[in-house]
Amino acid sequence: MITDVKKAAELLKSNDDFLILSHANPDGDTLGCAYGLCGMLQKMGKRAKVMCADEIAPRMEFLRDTVIQQNFEEKTIVSVDVADRKLLGDLDAVYGGRIFLAIDHHESRQEFAKYTLVDSDAAAACELIFQIAEEMNAQLDGEIASCLYTGLATDTGCFKYSNTTSRTHIIAAKLMAYEFDVSGINYKLFDMKSKGRLELEQAITQGMEFFCDDRVAVVWLTTELMDRFNGRVDSEDFNGLASLPRQVEGVIIGATVKQKGPATFKISVRTAEPINAGSVCALFGGGGHARAAGCTIEGSIEFVKAKLLPVFEKALKANE
Amino acid sequence: MITDVKKAAELLKSNDDFLILSHANPDGDTLGCAYGLCGMLQKMGKRAKVMCADEIAPRMEFLRDTVIQQNFEEKTIVSVDVADRKLLGDLDAVYGGRIFLAIDHHESRQEFAKYTLVDSDAAAACELIFQIAEEMNAQLDGEIASCLYTGLATDTGCFKYSNTTSRTHIIAAKLMAYEFDVSGINYKLFDMKSKGRLELEQAITQGMEFFCDDRVAVVWLTTELMDRFNGRVDSEDFNGLASLPRQVEGVIIGATVKQKGPATFKISVRTAEPINAGSVCALFGGGGHARAAGCTIEGSIEFVKAKLLPVFEKALKANE
Ligand SMILES: [Mn+2]
Ligand SMILES: [Mn+2]
């Protein structure tokens, strides 16, 4: 059943013994929601704990440390920032079928919970947690505020992307009324790089190829290259590389080609207006959004290149 | 005479024929203030124009295009984001002595204008322009809002740095009520890199040296390296490199050493808590802030290294 902020607040107030679930391969939004909500409920005198199928990256461990994990049998299961049961990872089999309340902001989502609060205008699911907090008149503190802030910052690239709204900034302003280390969090989220990641970026950038008068840039993450960095980087260090090619001035289409198997390549496409990344990827059976999309192509590197480039060229020509 | 927002608003309302001056080597804050204020005054039926001693970097040219430059003899000169007359560059000789109103947010500043509005709690001078606009009941539009937003984003690293306050976010929220291309501006300010800049960063990162158990990182911008990139990068591309070494996980002190002459080196130091960059640089006759400071050392590269490293080591030891 689709519900609203007011009703979601009531549901949380009138229940207890909460298990809050984050999505697998967790990001700052799902963790910020989970630990922020957990802290809030505990402050209301309720019992609450958080679970996630995968480990938390070191840069986000501070979120976990904002709450004391309590031991009890869960009665009320809440999922946060989870668009699909499957995204719970290994937790789906155990809890996926009995989720009481799902709080999320993804446009295309599956209804799997008894109650679903969804607002795709929210830049981050943490915006919804904050609205619920206001509705519940919940007491916040610096630690809860740091969790919710982390969600906002993560999903908006620190208020940089087009999903940022006036509301996002207003919530950030209200959160900053509590004391927490804003610049320290942002350093961890956005600026800090491991030595291995720095070297990885170097290697990838060195192999960047330009086409169509430098309006297309492609980088290759071959298994050979990834093996070379094995042990020197965390798996986390392979995230967020898709934005590298589009950073180059004049590049309208940036593609990151990641080798998934001997002859399987996953392609992430990032575009500038007016090129629609989703439409481009749809031609290969993939999909996504206007500015960011993905698809998979089977074949050799040469085959992938021979398939992609004419499509990119055509898309550029069609929009000239 | 030190003045406040209310009085500054009155001064602007009761005068006309404005010349607004940005500081030399202009950044997004000084330009955002200048063009935002210019647009605002023009919308009030006044005459206003902007001058700056140096050229505007291509990525910020959109600010200039928000207003129509008018031709008239200036009666009222206003400086924005200018902490010292000298920072007007070549315009100082002509206008520095007859500035009517200076609007600024720098902590250490020289009083050089008839009226000075200064608030060092403001993350950007654009915060003050916005407050003046509210006080004047000025009509804003998307173009004016885009100018003021650019100032906020520039001086806070897109709301990332510790100078960001609740007020900064509230102003951003109010500005975003007008229509302008937020993500496009942020792409230009923060993500877009020229091909040359990308190669320059590669070369610099490749030469990064680590000391003191990887807690110190140093990069070298020798004249030889800069000459190698001559013609392939804009002078603008040599800006903002000082933050590179500190990005590496675990680095507490990051130094960027830029060669200014055969035996003259300018050192930019960035530190994490608790190391005070200003105190470190003061030992070499330089200075600055707790997290960012600079100094100049005369001698060979080897001499610079031999001078710097023991000081860095001592600072780390003293704070262990
Ligand atoms: Mn999210
Ligand atoms: Mn400024």
XYZ file of C-alpha atoms and ligand atoms in Angstrom:
642
model
C 0.000 0.000 0.000
C 1.364 3.414 -0.960
C 1.577 5.677 2.064
C 2.689 9.235 2.850
C 5.115 10.888 5.268
C 2.441 11.471 7.895
C 1.264 7.872 7.889
C 4.835 6.535 7.790
C 5.603 8.624 10.883
C 2.567 7.151 12.633
C 3.575 3.610 11.680
C 7.033 4.125 13.149
C 5.655 5.736 16.305
C 3.131 2.983 16.971
C 5.533 0.075 16.452
C 8.722 -1.178 18.100
C 11.637 -3.620 17.788
C 12.811 -2.376 14.422
C 15.128 -4.072 11.985
C 16.240 -1.575 9.343
C 17.604 -2.972 6.089
C 20.022 -1.255 3.717
C 20.556 -2.374 0.143
C 23.539 -4.560 -0.708
C 26.769 -2.889 -1.881
C 25.663 -0.039 0.392
C 26.142 3.644 -0.423
C 25.993 6.694 1.830
C 22.278 7.192 1.278
C 21.054 3.733 2.284
C 23.457 3.674 5.265
C 22.706 7.267 6.236
C 18.981 6.443 6.233
C 19.462 3.238 8.195
C 21.717 4.567 10.942
C 19.967 7.939 11.092
C 16.569 6.288 11.514
C 18.004 3.731 13.956
C 19.473 6.479 16.150
C 16.228 8.415 16.020
C 14.087 5.430 17.060
C 16.497 4.531 19.854
C 16.295 8.118 21.101
C 12.514 7.661 21.216
C 13.038 4.751 23.596
C 12.466 2.059 21.001
C 14.689 -0.864 20.097
C 16.269 -0.690 16.639
C 19.124 -2.311 14.725
C 20.543 -2.177 11.206
C 21.486 -4.928 8.778
C 23.127 -4.934 5.379
C 24.130 -7.896 3.201
C 27.527 -6.433 2.380
C 30.349 -4.830 4.289
C 30.553 -1.088 4.768
C 33.412 0.650 2.971
C 35.972 2.078 5.451
C 35.162 5.654 4.420
C 31.591 5.178 5.641
C 32.232 3.221 8.820
C 31.645 6.363 10.880
C 27.933 5.968 10.098
C 27.789 2.593 11.820
C 29.549 4.043 14.840
C 26.760 6.564 15.443
C 24.489 3.916 17.016
C 24.786 1.114 19.542
C 23.693 -2.143 17.957
C 21.010 -3.713 20.131
C 20.219 -7.402 20.406
C 16.556 -8.385 20.242
C 14.082 -10.209 18.060
C 12.812 -7.896 15.341
C 9.095 -7.271 15.029
C 9.019 -4.445 12.471
C 11.149 -4.551 9.345
C 11.846 -1.340 7.444
C 13.838 -1.073 4.206
C 15.496 2.191 3.207
C 16.643 3.284 -0.267
C 15.821 -0.203 -1.584
C 14.042 -0.100 -4.952
C 13.709 -3.853 -5.375
C 13.718 -6.842 -2.995
C 16.596 -8.339 -4.952
C 18.757 -5.375 -4.003
C 18.721 -6.638 -0.418
C 21.273 -9.206 -1.577
C 21.591 -12.185 0.733
C 19.090 -10.628 3.140
C 16.268 -10.970 0.619
C 15.762 -14.687 1.289
C 15.436 -14.112 5.036
C 13.579 -10.794 5.274
C 12.460 -9.762 1.773
C 8.994 -11.289 2.161
C 8.050 -9.598 5.405
C 8.966 -5.956 5.053
C 6.505 -3.732 6.856
C 7.551 -0.334 5.541
C 9.723 0.551 2.542
C 11.067 4.119 2.340
C 12.583 4.977 -1.019
C 13.097 7.587 -3.719
C 13.733 5.561 -6.887
C 11.576 6.292 -9.894
C 11.200 2.725 -11.108
C 10.624 0.544 -8.119
C 8.893 -2.667 -7.197
C 6.264 -2.684 -4.476
C 7.274 -5.420 -2.067
C 6.417 -4.066 1.402
C 3.126 -3.804 3.290
C 3.483 -0.010 3.277
C 5.549 1.915 0.737
C 6.598 5.551 1.057
C 8.149 6.687 -2.215
C 8.970 10.159 -3.497
C 11.032 10.262 -6.659
C 11.429 14.048 -6.310
C 13.577 13.425 -3.245
C 17.239 13.641 -4.225
C 18.076 11.114 -1.510
C 16.017 8.730 0.594
C 17.490 10.634 3.557
C 15.262 13.559 2.586
C 12.290 11.339 3.401
C 13.787 10.172 6.686
C 14.241 13.814 7.629
C 10.639 14.639 6.726
C 9.453 11.693 8.804
C 11.616 12.922 11.700
C 9.981 16.346 11.517
C 6.537 14.739 11.366
C 7.349 12.563 14.412
C 8.844 15.556 16.221
C 11.852 13.313 16.730
C 14.844 14.642 18.635
C 17.920 14.790 16.438
C 21.543 15.197 17.460
C 24.881 15.689 15.705
C 25.285 11.976 15.007
C 21.844 11.500 13.487
C 22.291 14.713 11.514
C 25.655 13.472 10.194
C 23.954 10.292 8.919
C 21.177 12.117 7.098
C 23.611 14.699 5.727
C 25.790 11.881 4.352
C 22.799 10.564 2.400
C 22.040 13.955 0.888
C 25.668 14.545 -0.035
C 26.174 11.059 -1.493
C 23.188 11.051 -3.818
C 23.656 14.629 -5.059
C 27.447 14.571 -5.488
C 27.528 17.149 -2.694
C 24.611 19.190 -4.074
C 26.195 19.225 -7.520
C 23.809 17.155 -9.623
C 20.506 18.134 -11.177
C 18.486 16.087 -8.666
C 19.362 18.698 -5.994
C 16.378 20.888 -5.153
C 15.632 23.804 -2.851
C 14.287 21.224 -0.412
C 17.611 19.379 -0.392
C 19.392 22.591 0.598
C 16.793 23.467 3.223
C 17.195 20.056 4.846
C 20.996 20.437 4.741
C 20.608 23.832 6.438
C 18.440 22.322 9.176
C 20.830 19.408 9.700
C 23.770 21.783 10.003
C 22.114 23.345 13.025
C 23.467 20.261 14.830
C 27.165 19.891 15.365
C 29.059 17.430 13.168
C 32.138 17.429 10.970
C 30.700 18.457 7.590
C 33.998 19.035 5.820
C 35.491 15.838 7.289
C 32.565 13.803 5.941
C 32.826 15.409 2.525
C 36.562 14.789 2.443
C 35.928 11.102 3.071
C 33.087 10.901 0.572
C 34.504 12.913 -2.283
C 38.166 13.841 -2.017
C 39.991 11.019 -0.271
C 41.608 8.485 -2.569
C 43.735 5.479 -1.727
C 47.173 5.379 -3.307
C 45.976 2.383 -5.320
C 42.933 4.274 -6.587
C 45.144 7.166 -7.630
C 47.340 4.787 -9.628
C 44.280 3.081 -11.077
C 42.900 6.415 -12.274
C 46.279 7.162 -13.810
C 46.345 3.866 -15.681
C 42.780 4.305 -16.920
C 43.279 7.913 -17.971
C 46.458 6.991 -19.822
C 44.439 4.504 -21.843
C 41.639 6.971 -22.606
C 40.769 7.025 -26.297
C 39.147 9.897 -28.145
C 36.913 9.674 -31.192
C 34.597 11.893 -33.286
C 36.694 15.066 -32.969
C 37.236 14.471 -29.248
C 33.505 14.522 -28.588
C 33.610 10.865 -27.574
C 35.980 9.484 -24.930
C 36.258 5.827 -23.996
C 38.169 4.158 -21.157
C 38.787 0.456 -20.823
C 38.746 -1.567 -17.626
C 40.011 -4.870 -18.948
C 40.426 -7.896 -16.682
C 44.150 -7.622 -17.442
C 44.229 -4.082 -16.040
C 42.043 -4.973 -13.051
C 44.211 -8.014 -12.276
C 47.233 -5.748 -12.329
C 45.674 -3.749 -9.490
C 44.441 -6.735 -7.541
C 45.573 -6.498 -3.943
C 46.553 -2.853 -4.381
C 43.022 -1.515 -4.485
C 39.768 -2.370 -2.716
C 36.792 -3.487 -4.764
C 35.325 -0.112 -3.773
C 38.089 1.569 -5.756
C 36.576 0.258 -8.979
C 33.387 2.294 -8.329
C 32.685 5.745 -9.688
C 35.039 5.525 -12.624
C 32.264 6.009 -15.178
C 32.373 9.774 -14.781
C 36.051 10.075 -15.770
C 35.720 10.329 -19.578
C 32.931 12.921 -19.484
C 35.114 15.216 -17.351
C 37.219 16.067 -20.358
C 36.230 19.411 -21.816
C 34.298 18.990 -25.052
C 33.390 15.353 -24.477
C 29.664 14.826 -25.108
C 29.639 11.042 -24.793
C 31.847 9.291 -22.249
C 31.926 5.511 -22.079
C 33.543 3.208 -19.558
C 33.924 -0.350 -20.789
C 34.407 -2.889 -18.027
C 35.309 -6.462 -18.865
C 33.083 -8.912 -17.015
C 34.304 -12.130 -18.663
C 36.531 -13.273 -21.534
C 34.048 -11.928 -24.083
C 31.587 -9.924 -21.959
C 31.779 -6.174 -21.565
C 29.593 -3.898 -19.465
C 29.419 -0.387 -20.839
C 28.533 2.677 -18.758
C 27.599 5.686 -20.836
C 27.497 9.284 -19.587
C 26.303 12.061 -21.866
C 25.842 15.799 -22.011
C 22.658 17.327 -23.393
C 21.127 16.690 -25.858
C 22.444 13.122 -26.262
C 20.218 10.616 -24.489
C 22.379 7.955 -22.858
C 19.351 5.750 -22.214
C 18.333 5.677 -25.889
C 21.895 4.925 -26.965
C 22.139 1.989 -24.549
C 18.664 0.752 -25.479
C 20.054 -0.045 -28.930
C 22.165 -2.714 -27.200
C 19.356 -3.993 -24.988
C 20.377 -1.804 -22.059
C 18.823 1.266 -20.528
C 18.921 3.936 -17.861
C 18.496 7.672 -17.641
C 19.015 10.555 -20.043
C 22.487 11.409 -18.739
C 23.613 7.997 -17.415
C 22.858 4.537 -18.759
C 24.417 1.140 -19.341
C 24.375 -1.964 -21.503
C 26.247 -5.233 -22.018
C 27.895 -6.376 -25.254
C 29.261 -9.853 -25.896
C 32.347 -10.178 -28.088
C 35.962 -9.118 -28.343
C 37.247 -5.637 -27.471
C 37.486 -4.903 -31.195
C 33.907 -6.059 -31.685
C 32.680 -3.832 -28.845
C 34.496 -0.860 -30.333
C 33.141 -1.585 -33.803
C 29.607 -1.769 -32.384
C 29.738 1.287 -30.135
C 31.475 3.911 -32.201
C 29.068 4.066 -35.165
C 26.180 4.394 -32.712
C 27.909 7.221 -30.865
C 28.735 8.924 -34.164
C 25.153 8.646 -35.349
C 23.803 10.049 -32.070
C 26.132 13.052 -32.349
C 25.185 13.633 -36.010
C 21.474 13.410 -35.243
C 21.851 16.189 -32.678
C 24.090 18.542 -34.633
C 33.556 53.457 7.807
C 32.262 49.998 8.684
C 28.645 49.552 7.640
C 25.968 46.837 7.779
C 23.679 45.116 5.280
C 20.818 47.532 5.910
C 22.938 50.621 5.352
C 24.688 49.067 2.342
C 21.255 48.422 0.804
C 20.300 52.071 1.406
C 23.548 53.282 -0.135
C 22.906 51.241 -3.267
C 19.273 52.347 -3.488
C 20.073 56.048 -3.122
C 22.889 56.130 -5.675
C 23.246 55.475 -9.394
C 25.727 54.980 -12.245
C 27.578 52.110 -10.667
C 30.948 50.711 -11.590
C 31.441 47.347 -9.895
C 35.005 46.085 -9.542
C 36.102 42.460 -9.229
C 39.508 41.442 -7.984
C 42.250 40.533 -10.471
C 42.690 36.874 -11.458
C 38.936 36.651 -10.882
C 37.182 33.663 -9.321
C 33.527 32.671 -9.325
C 32.771 34.609 -6.162
C 34.060 38.011 -7.210
C 32.498 37.622 -10.677
C 29.254 36.199 -9.295
C 28.970 39.186 -6.957
C 29.792 41.681 -9.672
C 27.449 40.407 -12.369
C 24.727 39.464 -9.889
C 24.757 42.930 -8.330
C 25.015 44.571 -11.757
C 21.954 42.683 -13.017
C 20.047 43.535 -9.869
C 20.802 47.263 -10.100
C 19.920 47.334 -13.798
C 16.603 45.654 -12.977
C 15.998 48.495 -10.501
C 16.328 50.956 -13.403
C 19.837 52.031 -12.512
C 22.925 52.094 -14.717
C 25.626 49.603 -13.786
C 28.700 48.016 -15.346
C 31.447 45.628 -14.292
C 35.232 45.823 -14.637
C 38.026 43.427 -13.849
C 41.761 43.812 -14.444
C 42.150 40.304 -15.846
C 40.351 38.138 -18.342
C 37.562 35.799 -17.325
C 38.337 32.093 -17.663
C 36.187 30.449 -20.373
C 34.377 28.291 -17.830
C 33.030 31.435 -16.135
C 32.179 33.494 -19.209
C 28.506 32.673 -18.746
C 28.497 35.078 -15.787
C 29.461 38.007 -17.995
C 26.733 37.078 -20.450
C 24.017 37.558 -17.822
C 24.136 41.356 -18.122
C 24.228 43.926 -20.882
C 27.267 46.134 -20.446
C 26.165 49.765 -20.382
C 28.220 52.757 -21.399
C 28.189 55.758 -19.049
C 30.423 57.733 -16.737
C 30.566 56.016 -13.361
C 29.547 57.948 -10.261
C 29.498 55.199 -7.629
C 32.284 52.638 -7.390
C 31.675 49.366 -5.551
C 34.250 46.626 -5.008
C 33.178 43.034 -4.352
C 35.203 40.231 -2.737
C 38.276 42.528 -2.741
C 40.239 42.315 0.535
C 42.937 44.783 -0.459
C 43.208 47.620 -3.008
C 46.239 45.919 -4.513
C 44.082 42.941 -5.461
C 42.328 45.172 -7.990
C 45.422 44.699 -10.139
C 45.801 47.291 -12.874
C 42.499 48.874 -11.873
C 43.918 49.989 -8.520
C 45.796 52.957 -9.982
C 42.651 54.267 -11.689
C 39.874 53.439 -9.219
C 41.437 52.175 -5.972
C 41.428 55.580 -4.316
C 37.769 56.391 -4.874
C 35.817 53.303 -3.894
C 32.511 54.210 -2.309
C 31.436 50.820 -0.984
C 33.474 47.657 -0.449
C 31.564 44.396 0.073
C 33.729 41.538 1.269
C 34.069 38.465 3.483
C 37.818 38.140 4.067
C 39.014 37.934 7.645
C 42.151 39.992 7.231
C 41.317 42.947 5.066
C 42.406 46.515 4.505
C 39.870 49.301 4.811
C 40.187 51.318 1.639
C 36.625 52.369 0.778
C 34.369 55.092 2.130
C 31.942 52.408 3.364
C 32.939 48.820 4.100
C 30.546 45.920 4.572
C 32.474 42.908 5.791
C 31.291 39.626 7.299
C 33.946 36.970 7.698
C 31.275 34.423 8.680
C 29.974 34.578 5.133
C 31.341 31.657 3.143
C 31.250 33.779 0.005
C 30.857 37.490 -0.684
C 27.800 36.432 -2.717
C 26.065 35.652 0.595
C 26.302 39.360 1.385
C 25.043 40.400 -2.031
C 22.052 38.124 -1.497
C 21.360 39.625 1.918
C 21.553 43.107 0.423
C 19.151 42.005 -2.322
C 16.647 40.826 0.285
C 17.072 44.069 2.207
C 16.502 46.117 -0.962
C 13.562 43.905 -1.920
C 15.347 43.555 -5.243
C 13.763 41.468 -7.971
C 15.912 38.493 -8.867
C 15.716 36.223 -11.884
C 17.399 33.027 -13.072
C 20.419 34.875 -14.421
C 21.062 36.860 -11.246
C 20.463 33.736 -9.166
C 22.970 31.801 -11.298
C 25.611 34.466 -10.590
C 25.094 34.417 -6.822
C 24.912 30.625 -6.771
C 28.235 30.470 -8.628
C 29.854 32.525 -5.876
C 28.523 30.265 -3.133
C 29.597 27.123 -4.970
C 33.047 28.466 -5.852
C 34.068 29.546 -2.364
C 32.690 26.459 -0.597
C 33.871 23.814 -3.086
C 30.174 23.191 -3.764
C 29.171 23.276 -0.070
C 31.980 20.873 0.810
C 34.317 22.969 2.922
C 34.060 23.919 6.572
C 33.169 27.542 5.766
C 29.733 26.323 4.613
C 27.000 27.214 7.114
C 23.270 26.734 7.442
C 22.932 30.214 5.992
C 24.870 29.205 2.884
C 22.418 26.355 2.275
C 19.388 28.530 2.962
C 20.575 31.076 0.416
C 21.248 28.284 -2.091
C 17.696 27.020 -1.481
C 16.240 30.489 -2.100
C 18.328 30.983 -5.245
C 17.201 27.632 -6.621
C 13.623 28.891 -6.570
C 14.668 30.682 -9.791
C 15.358 28.702 -12.893
C 18.968 28.163 -13.912
C 21.233 25.276 -14.861
C 22.649 24.249 -11.472
C 24.280 21.020 -12.587
C 25.655 22.638 -15.745
C 27.315 25.376 -13.672
C 28.772 22.843 -11.251
C 30.070 20.743 -14.129
C 31.911 23.777 -15.487
C 33.211 24.811 -12.064
C 34.239 21.462 -10.633
C 34.244 18.557 -13.065
C 35.262 19.850 -16.470
C 38.947 19.482 -17.297
C 40.789 20.328 -20.478
C 42.745 17.493 -22.079
C 45.900 19.401 -21.206
C 44.901 19.735 -17.562
C 44.205 16.007 -17.406
C 47.701 15.298 -18.762
C 49.204 17.844 -16.394
C 47.555 16.174 -13.408
C 48.887 12.853 -14.631
C 52.433 14.174 -14.882
C 52.241 15.787 -11.450
C 50.717 12.742 -9.792
C 53.346 10.514 -11.356
C 56.005 12.649 -9.702
C 54.297 12.651 -6.293
C 56.724 11.770 -3.499
C 55.780 10.290 -0.157
C 57.613 10.746 3.152
C 57.130 10.061 6.870
C 55.273 6.750 6.447
C 53.136 8.203 3.667
C 51.795 10.922 5.947
C 53.506 13.588 3.848
C 53.039 13.908 0.082
C 54.866 16.430 -2.100
C 54.357 17.317 -5.752
C 56.699 19.407 -7.858
C 55.739 21.948 -10.471
C 59.160 22.711 -11.907
C 59.647 25.227 -14.700
C 60.822 22.302 -16.817
C 57.491 20.526 -16.291
C 55.470 23.711 -16.809
C 57.403 24.509 -19.995
C 56.602 21.037 -21.245
C 52.898 21.894 -20.988
C 53.225 25.380 -22.412
C 50.729 25.878 -25.217
C 48.838 22.716 -24.238
C 47.256 24.176 -21.113
C 45.821 27.570 -20.146
C 47.391 29.461 -17.252
C 44.116 28.672 -15.482
C 45.024 24.987 -15.655
C 47.873 25.580 -13.211
C 45.363 26.641 -10.519
C 43.879 24.379 -7.866
C 46.655 21.809 -7.944
C 47.553 22.367 -4.296
C 44.787 20.029 -3.118
C 46.118 17.015 -5.065
C 48.614 15.600 -2.526
C 46.203 15.846 0.414
C 43.642 13.745 -1.462
C 45.697 10.620 -0.891
C 44.312 8.575 1.975
C 46.485 8.888 5.076
C 48.279 12.050 3.958
C 48.261 14.631 6.779
C 50.515 17.184 5.131
C 50.357 17.811 1.402
C 52.753 20.241 -0.250
C 52.818 21.605 -3.770
C 56.141 23.157 -4.712
C 55.954 25.535 -7.666
C 59.105 26.888 -9.224
C 58.927 30.655 -9.670
C 62.504 31.268 -10.805
C 65.809 29.405 -11.187
C 66.190 29.220 -7.396
C 62.812 30.393 -6.108
C 60.078 28.009 -5.018
C 56.586 28.817 -3.811
C 55.208 26.170 -1.490
C 51.500 25.597 -0.868
C 50.784 23.501 2.195
C 47.483 21.742 2.945
C 47.021 19.879 6.205
C 44.546 17.749 8.097
C 43.805 18.345 11.759
C 45.664 18.836 14.031
C 48.607 20.084 11.941
C 48.499 23.860 11.518
C 49.572 24.748 7.974
C 49.916 28.420 8.904
C 52.368 27.722 11.733
C 54.403 25.433 9.503
C 54.670 28.069 6.786
C 55.408 30.809 9.319
C 58.711 29.054 10.005
C 59.700 30.032 6.470
C 58.346 33.552 6.702
C 55.039 32.621 5.104
C 51.548 32.293 6.541
C 47.905 31.542 5.959
C 45.162 29.521 7.594
C 45.074 26.407 9.764
C 44.345 24.065 6.850
C 45.917 26.000 3.954
C 49.010 28.192 3.905
C 52.015 29.112 1.799
C 55.625 30.279 1.860
C 58.558 30.915 -0.435
C 61.997 29.305 -0.177
C 65.071 30.380 -2.133
C 67.544 27.688 -3.167
C 67.797 24.508 -5.203
C 65.159 21.757 -5.251
C 67.393 19.697 -2.980
C 67.725 22.628 -0.585
C 63.941 23.118 -0.499
C 63.445 19.432 0.239
C 66.098 19.461 2.953
C 64.424 22.471 4.575
C 60.824 21.312 4.355
C 60.949 17.667 5.343
C 62.425 18.044 8.856
C 59.819 20.699 9.609
C 57.015 18.445 8.402
C 58.408 15.540 10.404
C 58.677 17.660 13.535
C 55.104 18.906 13.142
C 53.830 15.334 12.816
C 55.852 14.174 15.840
C 54.649 17.081 17.977
C 51.059 16.065 17.293
C 51.388 12.320 17.751
Mn 19.459 6.866 -2.655
Mn 35.202 35.133 -1.988
